[in-house]
CSV table of C-alpha atoms in Angstrom, one decimal:
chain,number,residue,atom,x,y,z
Q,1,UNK,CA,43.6,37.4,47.1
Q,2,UNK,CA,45.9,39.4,45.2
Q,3,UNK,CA,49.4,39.8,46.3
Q,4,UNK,CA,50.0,43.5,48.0
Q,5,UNK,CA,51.7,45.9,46.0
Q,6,UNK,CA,55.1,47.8,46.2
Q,7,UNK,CA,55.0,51.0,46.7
Q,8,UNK,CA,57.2,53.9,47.6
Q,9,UNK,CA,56.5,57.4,49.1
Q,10,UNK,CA,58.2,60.3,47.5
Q,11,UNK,CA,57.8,63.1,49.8
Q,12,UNK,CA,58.1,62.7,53.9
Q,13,UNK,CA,56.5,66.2,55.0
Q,14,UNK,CA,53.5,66.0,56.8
Q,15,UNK,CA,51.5,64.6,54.4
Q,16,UNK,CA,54.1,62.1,53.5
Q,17,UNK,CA,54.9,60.7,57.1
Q,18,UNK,CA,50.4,60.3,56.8
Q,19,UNK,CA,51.1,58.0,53.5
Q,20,UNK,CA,54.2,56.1,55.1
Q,21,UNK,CA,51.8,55.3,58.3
Q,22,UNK,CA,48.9,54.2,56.1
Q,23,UNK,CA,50.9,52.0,53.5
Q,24,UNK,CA,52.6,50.5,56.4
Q,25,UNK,CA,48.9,49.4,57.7
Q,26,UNK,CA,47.2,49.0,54.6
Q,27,UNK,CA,47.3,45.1,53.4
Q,28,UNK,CA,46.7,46.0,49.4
Q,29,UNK,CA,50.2,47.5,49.9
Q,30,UNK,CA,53.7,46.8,50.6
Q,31,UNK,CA,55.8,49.4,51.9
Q,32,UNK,CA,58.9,49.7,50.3
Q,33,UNK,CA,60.4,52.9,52.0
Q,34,UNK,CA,60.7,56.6,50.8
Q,35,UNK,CA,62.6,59.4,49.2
Q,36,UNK,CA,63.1,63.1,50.6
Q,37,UNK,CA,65.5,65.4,48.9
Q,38,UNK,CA,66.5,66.3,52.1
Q,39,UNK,CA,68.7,63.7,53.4
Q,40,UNK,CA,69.4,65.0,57.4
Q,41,UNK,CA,65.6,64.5,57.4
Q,42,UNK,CA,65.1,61.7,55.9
Q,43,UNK,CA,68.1,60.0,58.1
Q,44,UNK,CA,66.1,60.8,61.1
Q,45,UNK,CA,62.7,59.8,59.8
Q,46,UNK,CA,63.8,56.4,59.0
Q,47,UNK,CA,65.8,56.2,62.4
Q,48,UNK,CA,62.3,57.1,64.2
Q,49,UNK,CA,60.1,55.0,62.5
Q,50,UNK,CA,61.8,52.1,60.8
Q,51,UNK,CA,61.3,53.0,57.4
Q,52,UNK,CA,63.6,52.2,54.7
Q,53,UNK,CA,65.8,55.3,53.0
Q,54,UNK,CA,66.6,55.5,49.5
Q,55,UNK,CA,69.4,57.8,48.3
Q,56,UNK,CA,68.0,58.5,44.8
Q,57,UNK,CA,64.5,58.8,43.2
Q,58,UNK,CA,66.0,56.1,40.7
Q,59,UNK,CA,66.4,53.8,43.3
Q,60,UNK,CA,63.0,54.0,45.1
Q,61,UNK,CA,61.2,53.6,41.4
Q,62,UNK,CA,62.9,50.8,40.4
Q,63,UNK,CA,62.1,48.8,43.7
Q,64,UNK,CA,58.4,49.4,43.7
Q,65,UNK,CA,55.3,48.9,41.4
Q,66,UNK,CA,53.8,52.1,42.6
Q,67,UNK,CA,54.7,55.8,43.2
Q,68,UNK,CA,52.8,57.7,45.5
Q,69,UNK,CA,54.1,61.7,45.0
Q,70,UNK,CA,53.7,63.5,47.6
Q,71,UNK,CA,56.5,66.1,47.6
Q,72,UNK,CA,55.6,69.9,46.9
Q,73,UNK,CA,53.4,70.7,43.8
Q,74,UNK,CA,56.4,71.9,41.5
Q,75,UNK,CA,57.7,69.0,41.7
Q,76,UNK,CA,54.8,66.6,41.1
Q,77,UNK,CA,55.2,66.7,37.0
Q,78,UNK,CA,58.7,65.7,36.8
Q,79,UNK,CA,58.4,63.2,39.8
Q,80,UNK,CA,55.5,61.8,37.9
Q,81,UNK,CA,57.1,61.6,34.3
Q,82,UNK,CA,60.2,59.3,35.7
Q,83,UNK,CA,57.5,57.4,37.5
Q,84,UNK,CA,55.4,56.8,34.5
Q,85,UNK,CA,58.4,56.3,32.2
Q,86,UNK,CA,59.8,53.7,34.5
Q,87,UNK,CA,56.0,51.8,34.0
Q,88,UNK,CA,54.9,52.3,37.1
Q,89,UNK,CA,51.6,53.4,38.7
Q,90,UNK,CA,51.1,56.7,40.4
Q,91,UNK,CA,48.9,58.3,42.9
Q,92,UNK,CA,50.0,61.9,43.3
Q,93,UNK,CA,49.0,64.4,45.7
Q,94,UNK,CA,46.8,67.0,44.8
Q,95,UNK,CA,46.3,69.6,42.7
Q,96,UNK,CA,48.3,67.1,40.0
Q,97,UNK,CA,50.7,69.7,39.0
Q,98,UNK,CA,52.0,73.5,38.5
Q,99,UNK,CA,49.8,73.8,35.3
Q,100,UNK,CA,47.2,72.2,33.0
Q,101,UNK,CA,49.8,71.6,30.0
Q,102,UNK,CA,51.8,69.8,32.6
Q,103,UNK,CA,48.8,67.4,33.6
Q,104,UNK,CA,47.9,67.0,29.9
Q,105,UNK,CA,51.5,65.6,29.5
Q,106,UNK,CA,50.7,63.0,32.7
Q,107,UNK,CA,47.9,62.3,31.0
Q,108,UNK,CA,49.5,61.6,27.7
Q,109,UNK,CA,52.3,59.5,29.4
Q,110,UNK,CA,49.8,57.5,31.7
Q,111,UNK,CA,48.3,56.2,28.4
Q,112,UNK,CA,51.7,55.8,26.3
Q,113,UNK,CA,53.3,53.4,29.1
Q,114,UNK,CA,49.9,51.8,29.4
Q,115,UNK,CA,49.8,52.8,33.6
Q,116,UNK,CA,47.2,54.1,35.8
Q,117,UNK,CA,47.1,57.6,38.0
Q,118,UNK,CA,45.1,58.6,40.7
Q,119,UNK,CA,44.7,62.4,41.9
Q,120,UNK,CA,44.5,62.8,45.9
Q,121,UNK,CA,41.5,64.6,46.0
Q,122,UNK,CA,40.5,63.5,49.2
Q,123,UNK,CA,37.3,65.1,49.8
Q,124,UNK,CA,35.8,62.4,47.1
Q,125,UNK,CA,36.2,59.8,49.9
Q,126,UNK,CA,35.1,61.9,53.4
Q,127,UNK,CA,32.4,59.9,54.5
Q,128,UNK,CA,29.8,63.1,55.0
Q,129,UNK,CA,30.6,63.0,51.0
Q,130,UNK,CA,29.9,59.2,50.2
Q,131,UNK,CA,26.9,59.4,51.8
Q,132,UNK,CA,24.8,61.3,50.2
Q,133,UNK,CA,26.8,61.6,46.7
Q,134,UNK,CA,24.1,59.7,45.1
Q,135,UNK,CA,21.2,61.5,46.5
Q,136,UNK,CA,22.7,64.6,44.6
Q,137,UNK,CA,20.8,64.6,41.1
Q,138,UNK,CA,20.9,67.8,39.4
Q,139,UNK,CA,22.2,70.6,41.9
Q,140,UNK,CA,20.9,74.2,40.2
Q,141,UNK,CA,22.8,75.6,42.9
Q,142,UNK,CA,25.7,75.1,45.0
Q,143,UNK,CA,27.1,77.1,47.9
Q,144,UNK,CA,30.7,75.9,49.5
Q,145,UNK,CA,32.8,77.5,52.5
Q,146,UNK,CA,36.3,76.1,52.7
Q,147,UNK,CA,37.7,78.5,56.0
Q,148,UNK,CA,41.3,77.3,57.2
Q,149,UNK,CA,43.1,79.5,60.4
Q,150,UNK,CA,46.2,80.4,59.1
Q,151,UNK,CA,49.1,77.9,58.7
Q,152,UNK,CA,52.2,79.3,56.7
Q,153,UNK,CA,52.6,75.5,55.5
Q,154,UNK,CA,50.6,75.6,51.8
Q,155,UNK,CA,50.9,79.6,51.3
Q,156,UNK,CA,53.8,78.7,48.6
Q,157,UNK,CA,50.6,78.6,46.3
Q,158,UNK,CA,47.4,80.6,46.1
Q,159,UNK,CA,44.4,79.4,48.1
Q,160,UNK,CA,42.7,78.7,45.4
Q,161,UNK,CA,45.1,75.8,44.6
Q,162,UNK,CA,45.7,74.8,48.0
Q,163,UNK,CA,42.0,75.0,49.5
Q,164,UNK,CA,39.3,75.9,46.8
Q,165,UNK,CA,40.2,72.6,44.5
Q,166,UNK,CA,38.7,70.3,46.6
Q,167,UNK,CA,35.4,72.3,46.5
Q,168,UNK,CA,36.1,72.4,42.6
Q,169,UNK,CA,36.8,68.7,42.3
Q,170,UNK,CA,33.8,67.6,44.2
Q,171,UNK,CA,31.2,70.3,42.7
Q,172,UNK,CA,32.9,69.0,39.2
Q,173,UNK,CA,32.2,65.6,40.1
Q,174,UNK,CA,28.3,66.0,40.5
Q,175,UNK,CA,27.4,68.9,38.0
Q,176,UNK,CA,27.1,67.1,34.5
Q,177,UNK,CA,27.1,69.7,32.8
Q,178,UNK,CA,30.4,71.7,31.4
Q,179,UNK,CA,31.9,75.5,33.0
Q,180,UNK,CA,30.2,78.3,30.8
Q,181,UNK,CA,32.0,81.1,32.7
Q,182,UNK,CA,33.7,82.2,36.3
Q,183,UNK,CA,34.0,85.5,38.3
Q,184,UNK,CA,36.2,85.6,41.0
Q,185,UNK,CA,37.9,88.1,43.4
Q,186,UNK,CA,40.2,87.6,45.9
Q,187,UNK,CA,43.1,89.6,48.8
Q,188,UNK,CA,46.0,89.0,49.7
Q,189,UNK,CA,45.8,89.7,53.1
Q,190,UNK,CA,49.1,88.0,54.5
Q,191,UNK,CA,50.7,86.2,51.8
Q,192,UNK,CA,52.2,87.0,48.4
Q,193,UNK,CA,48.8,85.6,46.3
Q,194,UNK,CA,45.2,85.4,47.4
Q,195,UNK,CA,44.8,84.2,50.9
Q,196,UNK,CA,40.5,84.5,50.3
Q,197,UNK,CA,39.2,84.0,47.3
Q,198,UNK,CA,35.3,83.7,45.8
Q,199,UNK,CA,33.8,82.5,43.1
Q,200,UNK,CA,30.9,81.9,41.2
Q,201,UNK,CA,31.0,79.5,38.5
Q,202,UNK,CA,28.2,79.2,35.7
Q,203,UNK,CA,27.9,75.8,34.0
Q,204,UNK,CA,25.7,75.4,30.7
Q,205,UNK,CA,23.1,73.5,32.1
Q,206,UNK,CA,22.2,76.8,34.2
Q,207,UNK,CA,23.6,75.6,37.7
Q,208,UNK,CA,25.5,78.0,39.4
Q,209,UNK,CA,28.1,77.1,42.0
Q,210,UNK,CA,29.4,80.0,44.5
Q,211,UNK,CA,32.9,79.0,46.5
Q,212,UNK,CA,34.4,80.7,49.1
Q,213,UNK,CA,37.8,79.6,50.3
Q,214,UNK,CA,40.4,81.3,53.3
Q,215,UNK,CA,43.1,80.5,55.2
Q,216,UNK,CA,43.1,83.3,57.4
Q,217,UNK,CA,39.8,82.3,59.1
Q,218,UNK,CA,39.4,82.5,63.1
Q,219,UNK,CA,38.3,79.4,62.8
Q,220,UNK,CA,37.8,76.0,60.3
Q,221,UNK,CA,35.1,75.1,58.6
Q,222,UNK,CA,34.5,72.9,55.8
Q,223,UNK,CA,30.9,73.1,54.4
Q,224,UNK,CA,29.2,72.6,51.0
Q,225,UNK,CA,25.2,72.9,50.5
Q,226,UNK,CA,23.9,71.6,47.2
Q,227,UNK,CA,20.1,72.7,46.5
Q,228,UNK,CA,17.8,71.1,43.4
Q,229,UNK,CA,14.3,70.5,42.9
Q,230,UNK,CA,12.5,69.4,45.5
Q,231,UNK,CA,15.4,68.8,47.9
Q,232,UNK,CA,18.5,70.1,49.8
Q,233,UNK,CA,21.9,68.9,50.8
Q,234,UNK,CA,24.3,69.9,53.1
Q,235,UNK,CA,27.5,67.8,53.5
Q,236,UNK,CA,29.9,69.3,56.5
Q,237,UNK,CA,33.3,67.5,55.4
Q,238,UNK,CA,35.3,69.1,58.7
Q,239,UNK,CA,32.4,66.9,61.3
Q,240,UNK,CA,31.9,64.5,58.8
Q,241,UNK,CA,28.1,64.7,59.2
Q,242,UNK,CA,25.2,66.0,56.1
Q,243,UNK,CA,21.8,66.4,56.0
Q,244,UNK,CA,19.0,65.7,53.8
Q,245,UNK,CA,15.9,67.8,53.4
Q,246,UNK,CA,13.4,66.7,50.9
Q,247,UNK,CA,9.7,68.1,49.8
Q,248,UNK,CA,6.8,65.6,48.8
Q,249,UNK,CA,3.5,66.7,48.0
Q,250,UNK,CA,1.5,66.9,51.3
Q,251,UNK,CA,-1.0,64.4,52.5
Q,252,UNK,CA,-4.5,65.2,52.1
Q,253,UNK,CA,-5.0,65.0,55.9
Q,254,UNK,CA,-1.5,66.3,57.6
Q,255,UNK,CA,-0.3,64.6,60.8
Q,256,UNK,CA,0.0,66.7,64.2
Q,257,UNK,CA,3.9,66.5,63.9
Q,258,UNK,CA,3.9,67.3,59.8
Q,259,UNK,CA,5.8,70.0,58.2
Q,260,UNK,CA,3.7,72.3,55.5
Q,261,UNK,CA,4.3,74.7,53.5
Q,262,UNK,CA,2.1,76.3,51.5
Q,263,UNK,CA,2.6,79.0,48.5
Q,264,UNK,CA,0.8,81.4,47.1
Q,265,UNK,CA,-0.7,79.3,44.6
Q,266,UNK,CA,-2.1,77.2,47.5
Q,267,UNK,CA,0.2,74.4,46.4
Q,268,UNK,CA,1.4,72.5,49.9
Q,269,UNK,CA,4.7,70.6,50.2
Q,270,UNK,CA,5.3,68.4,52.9
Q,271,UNK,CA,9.0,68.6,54.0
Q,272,UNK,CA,10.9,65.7,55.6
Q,273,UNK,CA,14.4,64.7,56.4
Q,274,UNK,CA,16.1,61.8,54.6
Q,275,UNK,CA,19.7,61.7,56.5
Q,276,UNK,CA,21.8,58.7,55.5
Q,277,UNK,CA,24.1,56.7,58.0
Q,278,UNK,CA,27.5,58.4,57.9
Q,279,UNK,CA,30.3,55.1,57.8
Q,280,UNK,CA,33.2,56.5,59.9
Q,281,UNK,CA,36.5,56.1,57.8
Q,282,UNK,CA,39.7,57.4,57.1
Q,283,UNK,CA,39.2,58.9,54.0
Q,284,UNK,CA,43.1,58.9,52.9
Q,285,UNK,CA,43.7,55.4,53.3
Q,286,UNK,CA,40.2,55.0,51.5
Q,287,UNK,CA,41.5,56.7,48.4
Q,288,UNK,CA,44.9,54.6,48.5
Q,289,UNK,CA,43.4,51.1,48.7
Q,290,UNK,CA,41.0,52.1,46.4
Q,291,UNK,CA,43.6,52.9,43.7
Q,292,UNK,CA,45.0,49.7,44.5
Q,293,UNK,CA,41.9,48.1,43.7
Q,294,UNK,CA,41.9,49.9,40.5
Q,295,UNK,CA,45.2,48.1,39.7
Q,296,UNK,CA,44.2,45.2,40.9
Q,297,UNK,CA,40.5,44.4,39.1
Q,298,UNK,CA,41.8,46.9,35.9
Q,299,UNK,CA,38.9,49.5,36.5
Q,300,UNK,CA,38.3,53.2,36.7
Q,301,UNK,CA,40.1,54.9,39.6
Q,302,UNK,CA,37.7,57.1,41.6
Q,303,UNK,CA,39.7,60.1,40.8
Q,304,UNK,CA,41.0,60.1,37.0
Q,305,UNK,CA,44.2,62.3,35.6
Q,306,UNK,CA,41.4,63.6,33.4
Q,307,UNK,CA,39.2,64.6,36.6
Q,308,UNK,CA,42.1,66.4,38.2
Q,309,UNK,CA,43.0,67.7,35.1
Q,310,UNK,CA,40.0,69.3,34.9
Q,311,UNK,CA,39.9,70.8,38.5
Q,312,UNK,CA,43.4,72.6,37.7
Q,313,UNK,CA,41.9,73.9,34.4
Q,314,UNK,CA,38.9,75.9,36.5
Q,315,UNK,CA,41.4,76.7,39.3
Q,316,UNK,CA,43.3,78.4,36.9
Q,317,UNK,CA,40.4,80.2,35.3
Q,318,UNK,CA,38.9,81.5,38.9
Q,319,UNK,CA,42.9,82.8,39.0
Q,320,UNK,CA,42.5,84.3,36.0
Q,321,UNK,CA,39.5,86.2,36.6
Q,322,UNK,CA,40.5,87.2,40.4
Q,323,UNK,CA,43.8,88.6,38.5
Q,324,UNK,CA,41.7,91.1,36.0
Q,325,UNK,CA,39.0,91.9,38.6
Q,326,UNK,CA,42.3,92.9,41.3
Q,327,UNK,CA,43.6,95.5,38.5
């Protein structure tokens, strides 16, 4: 049994204050206490819950083994660079930073100082997700619908970066194949950027993923539909429930209660459903202990710099293209 580690939370928003009650549960970790520039707060966070306060960011890295960053976005790079110079381990929230020459430079660091990073992209661990992950094998095409009501929390950023990059991470994570092109579009309806955005991505292998993402919905929803050969996928991350639909070449004599289709060829396809058991979890404290496992046994973490990396880089090109096609 391996001893828990120390960590510290920089950041006590409302994602923070979620870390601080997780870490205090989880047994892979020992909670240190936390840092929040805004020290009024952070007095009366620690008075309410019992966490320790430190003054300085110094202080917090120098008493733990690992950093988890979960303050605002621009500050994730140079939150992460003491971190990493100070040879410790970080998890930071996602997106991993402002830009892609930023994360390169995480990157870059991570492997100088010899430490590990994981990226909060906490779709990766919804259970809907992990349950049929391994059924997806070779998605041509791949429809998502990220719809958030309207929260003025997150609109410091575009929605791509706030809502489309979990879509982007996950679709990333089971198309093995690299981006050949993106067209996107997007309004800003309420905000200063895009508050809906689509895109279609092309990869080389022919896939084509199309992502829709809002936060000025009427109402949530979370949904992602992955079609190949011979099957279809749908994963609802918001219920936490997927579906599996699957075509077999149909028996010579169909049961009463069989599904057929036939085409115009005469060719018949039986269709069935295939719908794995959903484990109910919570999917951050999943993705924490798992990167303390990564620390622990000196493996992989489930989401890499280099993964997160890569989500940033295509977040930036759908902002890109929805910039030229808004002239």
């Amino acid at each position: 049994m391996n001893q828990p580690l120390k960590v510290g939370v920089l950041g006590a928003g409302h994602l923070g204050k979620i870390h601080l009650r997780l870490l205090q549960q989880s047994e892979k970790y020992e909670l240190v206490g936390f840092y929040d520039e805004n020290q009024e707060y952070a007095e009366k966070i620690a008075a309410e819950f019992g966490y320790k306060h430190f003054d300085t960011i110094a202080k917090l890295i120098h008493a733990v083994d690992v950093v988890d960053i979960v303050t605002p976005t621009l500050s994730h790079y140079k939150c992460a660079r003491v971190a990493i110079k100070s040879g410790k381990h970080v998890f930071i929230e996602k997106p991993i930073s402002t830009t892609v020459e930023e994360a390169e430079e995480i990157i870059a660091l991570a492997k100088e100082y010899n430490v590990k990073g994981q990226v909060g992209h906490v779709e990766r661990f919804n259970p809907a997700f992990k349950a049929v992950k391994h059924k997806i094998e070779n998605p041509m095409f791949i429809e998502t619908h990220r719809l958030a009501e309207f929260n003025p929390r997150g609109t410091d950023v575009p929605v791509v970066l706030d809502l489309m990059i979990h879509d982007i991470d996950a679709i990333l994570s089971v198309v093995n194949s690299k981006v050949k092109s993106v067209n996107a579009s997007g309004v800003a309806v309420i905000s200063d950027s895009p508050d809906i955005s689509n895109a279609r991505i092309e990869f080389e292998n022919g896939c084509v993923a199309n992502i829709t993402s809002s936060r000025i919905s009427m109402k949530n929803m979370r949904k992602s539909r992955f079609f190949q050969k011979d099957a279809y996928i749908s994963v609802d991350y918001l219920d936490k429930v997927c579906e599996v639909v699957k075509m077999k070449d149909a028996p010579e004599v169909p049961g009463d209660f069989d599904m057929i289709l036939q085409n115009a060829e005469g060719v018949k396809k039986q269709i069935y459903y295939d719908n794995p058991h959903v484990e109910s979890n919570n999917a951050i404290l999943d993705e924490l202990e798992s990167f303390a496992d990564a620390i622990n046994n000196d493996t992989t973490p489930v989401v890499t710099l280099e993964q997160a990396t890569e989500a940033l880089r295509v977040a930036y090109q759908i902002i890109d293209s929805m910039e030229k096609n808004n002239l």
